[in-house]
Every structure is written in structure tokens, then in C-alpha cells.
mmCIF file of C-alpha atoms in Angstrom:
data_model
loop_
_atom_site.group_PDB
_atom_site.id
_atom_site.type_symbol
_atom_site.label_atom_id
_atom_site.label_comp_id
_atom_site.label_asym_id
_atom_site.label_seq_id
_atom_site.Cartn_x
_atom_site.Cartn_y
_atom_site.Cartn_z
ATOM 1 C CA MET A 54 -27.398 4.191 -72.640
ATOM 2 C CA LEU A 55 -24.974 1.374 -73.455
ATOM 3 C CA LYS A 56 -25.944 -0.974 -76.223
ATOM 4 C CA PRO A 57 -26.336 -4.648 -75.207
ATOM 5 C CA SER A 58 -23.051 -5.669 -76.832
ATOM 6 C CA ARG A 59 -21.123 -2.775 -75.278
ATOM 7 C CA ALA A 60 -22.815 -3.376 -71.877
ATOM 8 C CA ALA A 61 -21.786 -7.017 -71.973
ATOM 9 C CA GLY A 62 -18.249 -6.048 -72.813
ATOM 10 C CA PHE A 63 -18.161 -3.531 -69.992
ATOM 11 C CA LEU A 64 -19.452 -6.061 -67.457
ATOM 12 C CA TYR A 65 -16.913 -8.614 -68.643
ATOM 13 C CA LYS A 66 -14.042 -6.172 -68.112
ATOM 14 C CA PHE A 67 -15.459 -5.144 -64.710
ATOM 15 C CA PHE A 68 -15.607 -8.717 -63.397
ATOM 16 C CA LEU A 69 -12.155 -9.409 -64.827
ATOM 17 C CA VAL A 70 -10.728 -6.515 -62.808
ATOM 18 C CA VAL A 71 -12.542 -7.713 -59.643
ATOM 19 C CA ALA A 72 -11.224 -11.257 -60.119
ATOM 20 C CA TRP A 73 -7.683 -9.927 -60.607
ATOM 21 C CA ALA A 74 -7.951 -7.855 -57.420
ATOM 22 C CA GLY A 75 -9.195 -10.913 -55.510
ATOM 23 C CA CYS A 76 -6.238 -12.960 -56.686
ATOM 24 C CA VAL A 77 -3.848 -10.223 -55.607
ATOM 25 C CA SER A 78 -5.451 -10.059 -52.156
ATOM 26 C CA CYS A 79 -5.383 -13.851 -51.806
ATOM 27 C CA ASP A 80 -1.720 -13.897 -52.744
ATOM 28 C CA SER A 81 -0.986 -11.327 -50.040
ATOM 29 C CA LEU A 82 -2.672 -13.511 -47.423
ATOM 30 C CA ILE A 83 -0.324 -16.402 -48.047
ATOM 31 C CA THR A 84 2.863 -14.436 -48.435
ATOM 32 C CA THR A 85 5.621 -16.009 -46.332
ATOM 33 C CA VAL A 86 6.625 -13.814 -43.397
ATOM 34 C CA PRO A 87 10.403 -13.682 -42.877
ATOM 35 C CA GLN A 88 11.637 -15.432 -39.714
ATOM 36 C CA SER A 89 13.155 -12.134 -38.529
ATOM 37 C CA GLN A 90 9.696 -10.529 -38.465
ATOM 38 C CA LEU A 91 8.036 -13.252 -36.360
ATOM 39 C CA PRO A 92 7.372 -12.406 -32.705
ATOM 40 C CA GLY A 93 9.892 -13.989 -30.372
ATOM 41 C CA ALA A 94 8.863 -16.086 -27.388
ATOM 42 C CA ALA A 95 11.499 -17.661 -25.190
ATOM 43 C CA SER A 96 11.046 -21.098 -23.662
ATOM 44 C CA LYS A 97 9.723 -21.049 -20.076
ATOM 45 C CA LEU A 98 10.353 -23.317 -17.120
ATOM 46 C CA VAL A 99 7.520 -25.771 -16.501
ATOM 47 C CA VAL A 100 7.108 -26.953 -12.897
ATOM 48 C CA GLN A 101 4.770 -29.536 -11.391
ATOM 49 C CA SER A 102 4.580 -30.644 -7.761
ATOM 50 C CA PHE A 103 1.882 -31.822 -5.342
ATOM 51 C CA ILE A 104 2.680 -32.093 -1.632
ATOM 52 C CA ALA A 105 0.791 -33.560 1.347
ATOM 53 C CA PRO A 106 1.418 -34.382 5.024
ATOM 54 C CA GLN A 107 1.014 -38.074 4.130
ATOM 55 C CA ASP A 108 3.945 -38.029 1.669
ATOM 56 C CA THR A 109 7.040 -40.123 2.276
ATOM 57 C CA LEU A 110 8.856 -38.612 -0.714
ATOM 58 C CA LEU A 111 8.515 -35.070 -2.068
ATOM 59 C CA ARG A 112 8.753 -34.762 -5.855
ATOM 60 C CA VAL A 113 9.129 -31.874 -8.289
ATOM 61 C CA TRP A 114 9.082 -32.249 -12.071
ATOM 62 C CA VAL A 115 10.944 -29.591 -14.068
ATOM 63 C CA SER A 116 10.907 -29.204 -17.851
ATOM 64 C CA GLU A 117 10.534 -26.347 -20.301
ATOM 65 C CA SER A 118 7.923 -25.184 -22.756
ATOM 66 C CA ALA A 119 8.306 -25.310 -26.523
ATOM 67 C CA PRO A 120 8.916 -21.765 -27.833
ATOM 68 C CA TYR A 121 6.769 -20.405 -30.633
ATOM 69 C CA PHE A 122 7.921 -20.536 -34.242
ATOM 70 C CA THR A 123 10.893 -22.820 -33.595
ATOM 71 C CA GLY A 124 10.830 -24.128 -37.145
ATOM 72 C CA THR A 125 11.944 -27.565 -35.917
ATOM 73 C CA ASP A 126 10.416 -30.580 -34.225
ATOM 74 C CA TYR A 127 10.944 -29.395 -30.660
ATOM 75 C CA VAL A 128 10.630 -31.907 -27.824
ATOM 76 C CA ALA A 129 10.803 -30.533 -24.291
ATOM 77 C CA GLY A 130 12.302 -33.030 -21.840
ATOM 78 C CA SER A 131 13.180 -33.091 -18.174
ATOM 79 C CA LEU A 132 15.765 -30.547 -17.037
ATOM 80 C CA SER A 133 18.442 -32.115 -14.853
ATOM 81 C CA ASN A 134 20.551 -29.057 -14.059
ATOM 82 C CA ALA A 135 18.018 -26.897 -12.200
ATOM 83 C CA ARG A 136 18.299 -25.676 -8.625
ATOM 84 C CA VAL A 137 15.083 -26.674 -6.804
ATOM 85 C CA ILE A 138 14.451 -25.206 -3.346
ATOM 86 C CA LEU A 139 11.470 -25.930 -1.075
ATOM 87 C CA SER A 140 10.943 -23.580 1.879
ATOM 88 C CA ASP A 141 8.419 -22.855 4.624
ATOM 89 C CA GLY A 142 9.724 -19.329 5.233
ATOM 90 C CA SER A 143 12.094 -20.279 8.054
ATOM 91 C CA ARG A 144 13.868 -23.375 6.767
ATOM 92 C CA GLN A 145 14.562 -24.779 3.345
ATOM 93 C CA VAL A 146 15.812 -27.877 1.560
ATOM 94 C CA ARG A 147 17.327 -28.457 -1.849
ATOM 95 C CA LEU A 148 15.889 -31.345 -3.861
ATOM 96 C CA GLN A 149 18.248 -33.640 -5.768
ATOM 97 C CA TYR A 150 17.703 -34.920 -9.296
ATOM 98 C CA ASP A 151 16.674 -38.560 -9.649
ATOM 99 C CA THR A 152 18.137 -39.811 -12.940
ATOM 100 C CA SER A 153 15.962 -42.942 -12.915
ATOM 101 C CA ASN A 154 12.604 -41.200 -12.507
ATOM 102 C CA LEU A 155 13.585 -37.860 -14.105
ATOM 103 C CA HIS A 156 12.415 -35.612 -11.285
ATOM 104 C CA TYR A 157 13.770 -33.872 -8.166
ATOM 105 C CA THR A 158 13.211 -35.524 -4.790
ATOM 106 C CA VAL A 159 13.822 -35.329 -1.074
ATOM 107 C CA LYS A 160 12.612 -37.641 1.679
ATOM 108 C CA ALA A 161 9.689 -36.173 3.593
ATOM 109 C CA GLN A 162 11.370 -36.979 6.914
ATOM 110 C CA GLU A 163 14.058 -34.422 6.000
ATOM 111 C CA PHE A 164 11.426 -31.759 5.347
ATOM 112 C CA PRO A 165 8.025 -32.741 6.836
ATOM 113 C CA ILE A 166 4.916 -31.194 5.301
ATOM 114 C CA LEU A 167 2.624 -29.870 8.033
ATOM 115 C CA GLU A 168 -1.131 -29.304 8.018
ATOM 116 C CA GLY A 169 -1.936 -25.634 7.472
ATOM 117 C CA GLY A 170 1.651 -24.824 6.506
ATOM 118 C CA THR A 171 2.515 -22.442 3.661
ATOM 119 C CA TYR A 172 5.319 -23.575 1.363
ATOM 120 C CA PHE A 173 7.378 -21.819 -1.286
ATOM 121 C CA LEU A 174 8.934 -23.516 -4.306
ATOM 122 C CA THR A 175 11.762 -21.842 -6.238
ATOM 123 C CA VAL A 176 13.233 -23.351 -9.398
ATOM 124 C CA THR A 177 16.265 -21.743 -11.041
ATOM 125 C CA GLU A 178 17.913 -22.819 -14.278
ATOM 126 C CA GLY A 179 20.408 -20.478 -15.910
ATOM 127 C CA ASP A 180 18.931 -16.991 -15.939
ATOM 128 C CA ARG A 181 15.356 -18.315 -15.549
ATOM 129 C CA THR A 182 13.523 -18.485 -12.215
ATOM 130 C CA ALA A 183 10.044 -19.880 -11.513
ATOM 131 C CA GLU A 184 8.281 -19.501 -8.151
ATOM 132 C CA ALA A 185 5.029 -20.741 -6.644
ATOM 133 C CA THR A 186 3.265 -20.973 -3.259
ATOM 134 C CA THR A 187 0.738 -23.331 -1.702
ATOM 135 C CA THR A 188 -0.976 -23.624 1.681
ATOM 136 C CA VAL A 189 -1.791 -27.158 2.847
ATOM 137 C CA PRO A 190 -5.410 -27.701 3.988
ATOM 138 C CA ARG A 191 -5.517 -27.771 7.787
ATOM 139 C CA ALA A 192 -7.336 -31.051 8.255
ATOM 140 C CA ALA A 193 -8.175 -34.189 6.334
ATOM 141 C CA VAL A 194 -11.899 -34.939 6.077
ATOM 142 C CA PRO A 195 -12.925 -38.468 7.116
ATOM 143 C CA ILE A 196 -15.173 -40.743 5.083
ATOM 144 C CA THR A 197 -18.270 -41.337 7.212
ATOM 145 C CA SER A 198 -20.019 -44.146 5.312
ATOM 146 C CA TYR A 199 -19.835 -46.195 2.132
ATOM 147 C CA GLN A 200 -21.977 -48.513 0.021
ATOM 148 C CA LEU A 201 -20.767 -51.484 -2.018
ATOM 149 C CA ASP A 202 -22.753 -53.344 -4.631
ATOM 150 C CA THR A 203 -22.331 -55.360 -7.823
ATOM 151 C CA MET A 204 -24.025 -55.176 -11.188
ATOM 152 C CA TYR A 205 -24.093 -57.229 -14.374
ATOM 153 C CA THR A 206 -22.965 -55.042 -17.255
ATOM 154 C CA ASN A 207 -21.957 -54.934 -20.914
ATOM 155 C CA ILE A 208 -18.441 -53.551 -20.789
ATOM 156 C CA TYR A 209 -18.039 -52.797 -24.503
ATOM 157 C CA GLY A 210 -21.596 -51.935 -25.565
ATOM 158 C CA PRO A 211 -25.026 -53.597 -25.867
ATOM 159 C CA TYR A 212 -23.780 -56.475 -28.039
ATOM 160 C CA SER A 213 -20.619 -57.310 -26.108
ATOM 161 C CA ARG A 214 -19.859 -59.984 -23.535
ATOM 162 C CA HIS A 215 -21.333 -59.445 -20.081
ATOM 163 C CA ASP A 216 -19.113 -58.993 -17.040
ATOM 164 C CA THR A 217 -19.503 -58.045 -13.405
ATOM 165 C CA ALA A 218 -18.870 -54.538 -12.108
ATOM 166 C CA LEU A 219 -18.230 -53.534 -8.529
ATOM 167 C CA ILE A 220 -20.097 -50.345 -7.573
ATOM 168 C CA ILE A 221 -18.965 -47.963 -4.819
ATOM 169 C CA ARG A 222 -20.316 -44.769 -3.255
ATOM 170 C CA TYR A 223 -19.128 -43.014 -0.116
ATOM 171 C CA THR A 224 -20.039 -39.907 1.863
ATOM 172 C CA TRP A 225 -18.337 -37.313 4.081
ATOM 173 C CA LYS A 226 -19.267 -34.233 6.112
ATOM 174 C CA ASP A 227 -17.970 -30.985 4.674
ATOM 175 C CA LEU A 228 -16.155 -28.679 7.085
ATOM 176 C CA PRO A 229 -18.156 -25.437 7.461
ATOM 177 C CA GLY A 230 -16.932 -21.860 7.149
ATOM 178 C CA ALA A 231 -14.647 -21.812 4.100
ATOM 179 C CA PRO A 232 -14.615 -22.985 0.472
ATOM 180 C CA ASP A 233 -13.443 -26.588 0.239
ATOM 181 C CA PHE A 234 -12.227 -28.641 -2.714
ATOM 182 C CA TYR A 235 -12.164 -32.421 -2.932
ATOM 183 C CA ARG A 236 -10.889 -35.278 -5.055
ATOM 184 C CA THR A 237 -12.406 -38.738 -4.663
ATOM 185 C CA SER A 238 -10.501 -41.946 -5.363
ATOM 186 C CA ALA A 239 -11.038 -45.672 -4.905
ATOM 187 C CA SER A 240 -9.227 -48.835 -5.946
ATOM 188 C CA VAL A 241 -9.732 -52.576 -5.556
ATOM 189 C CA MET A 242 -7.151 -55.356 -5.205
ATOM 190 C CA LEU A 243 -8.673 -58.313 -6.999
ATOM 191 C CA GLN A 244 -7.406 -61.884 -6.985
ATOM 192 C CA THR A 245 -8.233 -63.722 -10.187
ATOM 193 C CA THR A 246 -7.244 -66.763 -12.235
ATOM 194 C CA LEU A 247 -5.262 -66.446 -15.445
ATOM 195 C CA PHE A 248 -5.029 -69.311 -17.915
ATOM 196 C CA GLU A 249 -2.363 -70.415 -20.363
ATOM 197 C CA THR A 250 -1.399 -73.558 -22.219
ATOM 198 C CA ASP A 251 1.808 -75.565 -21.968
ATOM 199 C CA GLU A 252 3.728 -77.054 -24.907
ATOM 200 C CA GLN A 253 1.416 -80.044 -24.975
ATOM 201 C CA GLY A 254 -1.686 -77.822 -25.126
ATOM 202 C CA GLU A 255 -2.730 -78.558 -21.550
ATOM 203 C CA LEU A 256 -4.625 -75.745 -19.819
ATOM 204 C CA LEU A 257 -2.761 -74.268 -16.841
ATOM 205 C CA GLU A 258 -4.063 -71.757 -14.308
ATOM 206 C CA HIS A 259 -2.387 -69.186 -12.040
ATOM 207 C CA ARG A 260 -3.785 -67.080 -9.198
ATOM 208 C CA VAL A 261 -2.671 -63.436 -9.477
ATOM 209 C CA SER A 262 -3.574 -60.145 -7.775
ATOM 210 C CA ASN A 263 -4.306 -57.023 -9.832
ATOM 211 C CA LEU A 264 -5.048 -53.450 -8.748
ATOM 212 C CA SER A 265 -7.950 -51.761 -10.545
ATOM 213 C CA ARG A 266 -9.223 -48.216 -10.104
ATOM 214 C CA PHE A 267 -12.840 -47.140 -9.880
ATOM 215 C CA HIS A 268 -14.055 -44.700 -12.517
ATOM 216 C CA TRP A 269 -16.593 -42.074 -11.474
ATOM 217 C CA ASP A 270 -19.715 -41.136 -13.401
ATOM 218 C CA ASN A 271 -19.789 -37.440 -14.270
ATOM 219 C CA THR A 272 -23.408 -36.980 -13.278
ATOM 220 C CA PHE A 273 -24.847 -33.829 -11.708
ATOM 221 C CA SER A 274 -21.342 -32.254 -11.717
ATOM 222 C CA ARG A 275 -20.172 -34.911 -9.262
ATOM 223 C CA GLY A 276 -17.243 -36.573 -10.928
ATOM 224 C CA GLU A 277 -13.799 -37.134 -9.491
ATOM 225 C CA PHE A 278 -13.482 -33.468 -8.409
ATOM 226 C CA GLN A 279 -16.023 -31.607 -6.280
ATOM 227 C CA GLN A 280 -16.300 -28.361 -4.348
ATOM 228 C CA ASP A 281 -18.715 -27.447 -1.558
ATOM 229 C CA THR A 282 -20.533 -24.649 -3.391
ATOM 230 C CA HIS A 283 -24.082 -24.505 -1.913
ATOM 231 C CA GLN A 284 -23.146 -27.452 0.359
ATOM 232 C CA ASP A 285 -21.041 -25.746 3.033
ATOM 233 C CA GLY A 286 -21.095 -27.826 6.208
ATOM 234 C CA GLN A 287 -23.403 -30.425 4.669
ATOM 235 C CA GLU A 288 -23.052 -34.095 3.855
ATOM 236 C CA MET A 289 -21.472 -34.725 0.463
ATOM 237 C CA THR A 290 -21.316 -37.893 -1.588
ATOM 238 C CA THR A 291 -19.422 -39.301 -4.552
ATOM 239 C CA SER A 292 -21.032 -40.136 -7.841
ATOM 240 C CA ARG A 293 -21.206 -43.828 -8.745
ATOM 241 C CA GLY A 294 -17.783 -45.433 -8.979
ATOM 242 C CA LYS A 295 -17.462 -48.541 -11.123
ATOM 243 C CA ALA A 296 -14.699 -51.132 -11.486
ATOM 244 C CA VAL A 297 -15.261 -53.919 -14.013
ATOM 245 C CA PHE A 298 -13.742 -57.349 -13.603
ATOM 246 C CA HIS A 299 -14.111 -60.353 -15.869
ATOM 247 C CA ILE A 300 -16.208 -63.306 -14.796
ATOM 248 C CA VAL A 301 -14.422 -65.470 -17.389
ATOM 249 C CA ASN A 302 -10.988 -65.399 -18.973
ATOM 250 C CA SER A 303 -10.100 -66.793 -22.354
ATOM 251 C CA VAL A 304 -6.995 -68.503 -23.680
ATOM 252 C CA LEU A 305 -6.084 -69.588 -27.215
ATOM 253 C CA THR A 306 -5.381 -73.327 -27.356
ATOM 254 C CA PRO A 307 -4.388 -75.491 -30.362
ATOM 255 C CA ASN A 308 -8.045 -76.504 -30.600
ATOM 256 C CA GLY A 309 -9.359 -72.927 -30.453
ATOM 257 C CA ILE A 310 -10.342 -70.424 -27.779
ATOM 258 C CA VAL A 311 -11.245 -71.861 -24.383
ATOM 259 C CA TYR A 312 -13.213 -69.862 -21.806
ATOM 260 C CA ALA A 313 -12.744 -70.599 -18.133
ATOM 261 C CA LYS A 314 -14.052 -69.079 -14.923
ATOM 262 C CA ALA A 315 -11.850 -66.385 -13.416
ATOM 263 C CA ASN A 316 -12.907 -67.164 -9.803
ATOM 264 C CA ASN A 317 -12.513 -63.555 -8.713
ATOM 265 C CA ARG A 318 -12.028 -62.677 -5.063
ATOM 266 C CA VAL A 319 -11.836 -59.151 -3.665
ATOM 267 C CA GLU A 320 -8.830 -58.896 -1.340
ATOM 268 C CA ARG A 321 -9.335 -55.288 -0.252
ATOM 269 C CA ILE A 322 -10.798 -51.958 -1.342
ATOM 270 C CA ARG A 323 -9.121 -48.652 -0.627
ATOM 271 C CA LEU A 324 -11.215 -45.478 -0.422
ATOM 272 C CA GLU A 325 -9.455 -42.118 -0.436
ATOM 273 C CA LEU A 326 -10.719 -38.562 -0.015
ATOM 274 C CA LEU A 327 -8.372 -35.686 -0.781
ATOM 275 C CA ARG A 328 -9.128 -32.251 0.633
ATOM 276 C CA THR A 329 -7.158 -30.062 -1.763
ATOM 277 C CA ASP A 330 -6.150 -26.441 -2.072
ATOM 278 C CA GLU A 331 -7.743 -24.361 -4.815
ATOM 279 C CA ASN A 332 -4.629 -24.600 -7.012
ATOM 280 C CA TYR A 333 -4.880 -28.405 -7.121
ATOM 281 C CA TYR A 334 -8.589 -28.272 -7.933
ATOM 282 C CA ARG A 335 -8.370 -25.597 -10.636
ATOM 283 C CA TYR A 336 -5.391 -27.258 -12.327
ATOM 284 C CA HIS A 337 -7.062 -30.663 -12.646
ATOM 285 C CA GLN A 338 -10.347 -29.092 -13.723
ATOM 286 C CA SER A 339 -8.520 -27.265 -16.506
ATOM 287 C CA ILE A 340 -6.870 -30.538 -17.582
ATOM 288 C CA GLU A 341 -10.316 -32.147 -17.872
ATOM 289 C CA ARG A 342 -11.666 -29.201 -19.880
ATOM 290 C CA ARG A 343 -8.597 -29.368 -22.105
ATOM 291 C CA ALA A 344 -9.322 -33.032 -22.827
ATOM 292 C CA ASP A 345 -12.924 -32.137 -23.714
ATOM 293 C CA SER A 346 -11.822 -29.351 -26.079
ATOM 294 C CA ASP A 347 -11.226 -31.864 -28.901
ATOM 295 C CA ASN A 348 -14.736 -30.857 -29.900
ATOM 296 C CA PRO A 349 -14.179 -28.456 -32.858
ATOM 297 C CA PHE A 350 -17.041 -26.272 -31.589
ATOM 298 C CA ALA A 351 -15.641 -25.983 -28.058
ATOM 299 C CA GLU A 352 -13.785 -22.878 -26.945
ATOM 300 C CA PRO A 353 -10.036 -23.236 -26.316
ATOM 301 C CA ALA A 354 -9.376 -24.347 -22.731
ATOM 302 C CA PRO A 355 -6.127 -22.973 -21.232
ATOM 303 C CA VAL A 356 -4.374 -25.026 -18.561
ATOM 304 C CA PHE A 357 -4.333 -23.366 -15.129
ATOM 305 C CA SER A 358 -0.951 -22.225 -13.778
ATOM 306 C CA ASN A 359 0.015 -20.649 -10.460
ATOM 307 C CA VAL A 360 3.738 -20.443 -11.255
ATOM 308 C CA THR A 361 5.273 -16.968 -11.489
ATOM 309 C CA GLY A 362 8.038 -16.654 -14.064
ATOM 310 C CA GLY A 363 7.089 -19.946 -15.694
ATOM 311 C CA LEU A 364 4.256 -22.414 -16.202
ATOM 312 C CA GLY A 365 2.818 -25.310 -14.222
ATOM 313 C CA VAL A 366 1.364 -25.951 -10.811
ATOM 314 C CA PHE A 367 2.524 -26.213 -7.211
ATOM 315 C CA ALA A 368 -0.361 -27.445 -5.074
ATOM 316 C CA SER A 369 -1.181 -29.414 -1.939
ATOM 317 C CA PHE A 370 -3.770 -31.690 -0.363
ATOM 318 C CA ASN A 371 -4.579 -33.507 2.866
ATOM 319 C CA SER A 372 -5.658 -37.108 2.427
ATOM 320 C CA PHE A 373 -7.897 -39.494 4.388
ATOM 321 C CA SER A 374 -7.948 -43.171 3.415
ATOM 322 C CA LEU A 375 -10.106 -46.084 4.486
ATOM 323 C CA LEU A 376 -9.236 -49.743 3.901
ATOM 324 C CA VAL A 377 -12.210 -52.045 3.400
ATOM 325 C CA LYS A 378 -11.753 -55.815 3.659
ATOM 326 C CA PRO A 379 -14.680 -58.050 2.688
#
């Protein structure tokens, strides 16, 4: 048996050896890996395009991904030297680069998009080629009814100034027999009064028109995007859409802030229902999940891609719109 003094000395040496081994292992974890031993990953073409029979101009955005382990601040911009071809299997058109808007375009009258048509997109840049396919939904789905209302609301929380919100809901009849995917949209053109002061401090007013979009509540999985799971052939409805507009505007005058009535008047409301292909739906759903993944406890959310040989999305929709004038 070891004496107490010898036992203490033995334990001290034992823990010293363990601590030294831990330091060695920690040092190995942070050892710099030479650049030559890092896995290589070439930059890929990134393509984005959404087409519809209602389009007047077809657009394709082309850029490239940032390769791994670049070692520099890499910024991927628009590629202007790509060859972009849109085809329906029997005819094709080459899109030209628009230097002002940084994308490739062609007028829809030169290459009409037809309901139920299948289209092929091919993007070539150097020795890289990206391809994708989409089939346009055969028919737009009409909006059958809508409800408009107003509510008095706190726009910035319970202790903020009250304003008026315009509330919208609308319904449609799902087409039976196949999975369907939808995107709901609504906007309001609102005429209001803006105020300013002249050099003498006199209050001036101007009537202007502004376009505001409705924002949908994500309740019961009925946000901006819906699918007809368990509702095939049935009536479907949006969640509550809300657009807030000010009942008063403020202006800073030499004597302090002055509040004045905005005298709002709704000029028109536009309701839109997009019947989309699955690619369109899955891509936008993945974008929403990606935005929600800021939660540190959420699982990583990859962005959907249907592009072969690259990244991105090529998708289609068929749109029905309804103009409502009060």
C-alpha cells in the first residue's frame, strides 16, 4: 500500500500526464490544414426563372455560387456572357442580356407560354451547363368570392399609435383529380394626403397614390402558399390578409410636430390567385423555412433546386386576377 505522501505524489503525476495529453489533443484539433489538402468545390451556375401564360416579358437570372474555401471575400454577381435557350421541344429562342436589369429577356410575343406546355431551359457559360424543365398548369383557377372589412389596430404594439387596417379574404374551388399548389396575393392602391411645410412654415398638402400589399396570417398552415392536401375538389380560402394605412400623417414644422388627417381613399384592390407547379411551391416553401432557420435550435433548411448541373429553380404558374373597385 502507498503511503499518503507517496499516494498524493502519484496522483499529482497522473493528473499532470492527463492534462498534458489533453493539451496535445486540443492542439491537434486546431492545427491549420494546408490549402492543398482542403476539398475542392467549383463554382456552379445559379439559375432562376418563373414563367406564365400571362407574361409579357420572359426573364431568366443567371449568376454563380460561391465556391467553398475561397479564402477571399467572394461576391457572386450576374453573369452577362451566358447562352440562355428556352425551348418547348419543337422550337426555341435565345434570350438576350439586359444590362440595365442584369437578367436575360425575350418578349413573350416572340415565344408565347401556353397552358399545359412543357418547357426546357438550358444555360451554358464556358464549360458549364445547367438545365431545368417545367410544365405550366393547364388552367387558372378563378376566385369565386371575397370579403372586405376594416379594423382598428395597433401597428407597432399595444402602446403604439392606432391606425386602420383593411382586411381581405377570398375563396376558390380547387380542381379535382390531381395535386394542386397555390399562391395567394392581394394589393391595394390607396390615395392619401401627404403634408409638408414651405419656407415660411405654412402647412402644404398633396394627394398621392401608393400601392400596398396585403400580408397573410400564417394560421392553420394557410399562409401565402397552400396545397390541396385533404381538400381535393373542395372550396379553399385564404388566411386573413391585412394592409395597414395611416389615419393621420405627421410633419415636422418650426413649431413642432403637426398631425393632420390623411383622408385615405381606396382606388382599387387587386386579388390574384396563382396555380403553380410543384417546383414553384417547393422552392418558395424552402425559402420560408430558410428564413425561419435563424433559430439556433432549428435544423438547417436547404433551398430547393430543380436545376441539373447547377443550382436554382425554373418553375411556372397560371394566374387569375380580379380587380375590385369600391
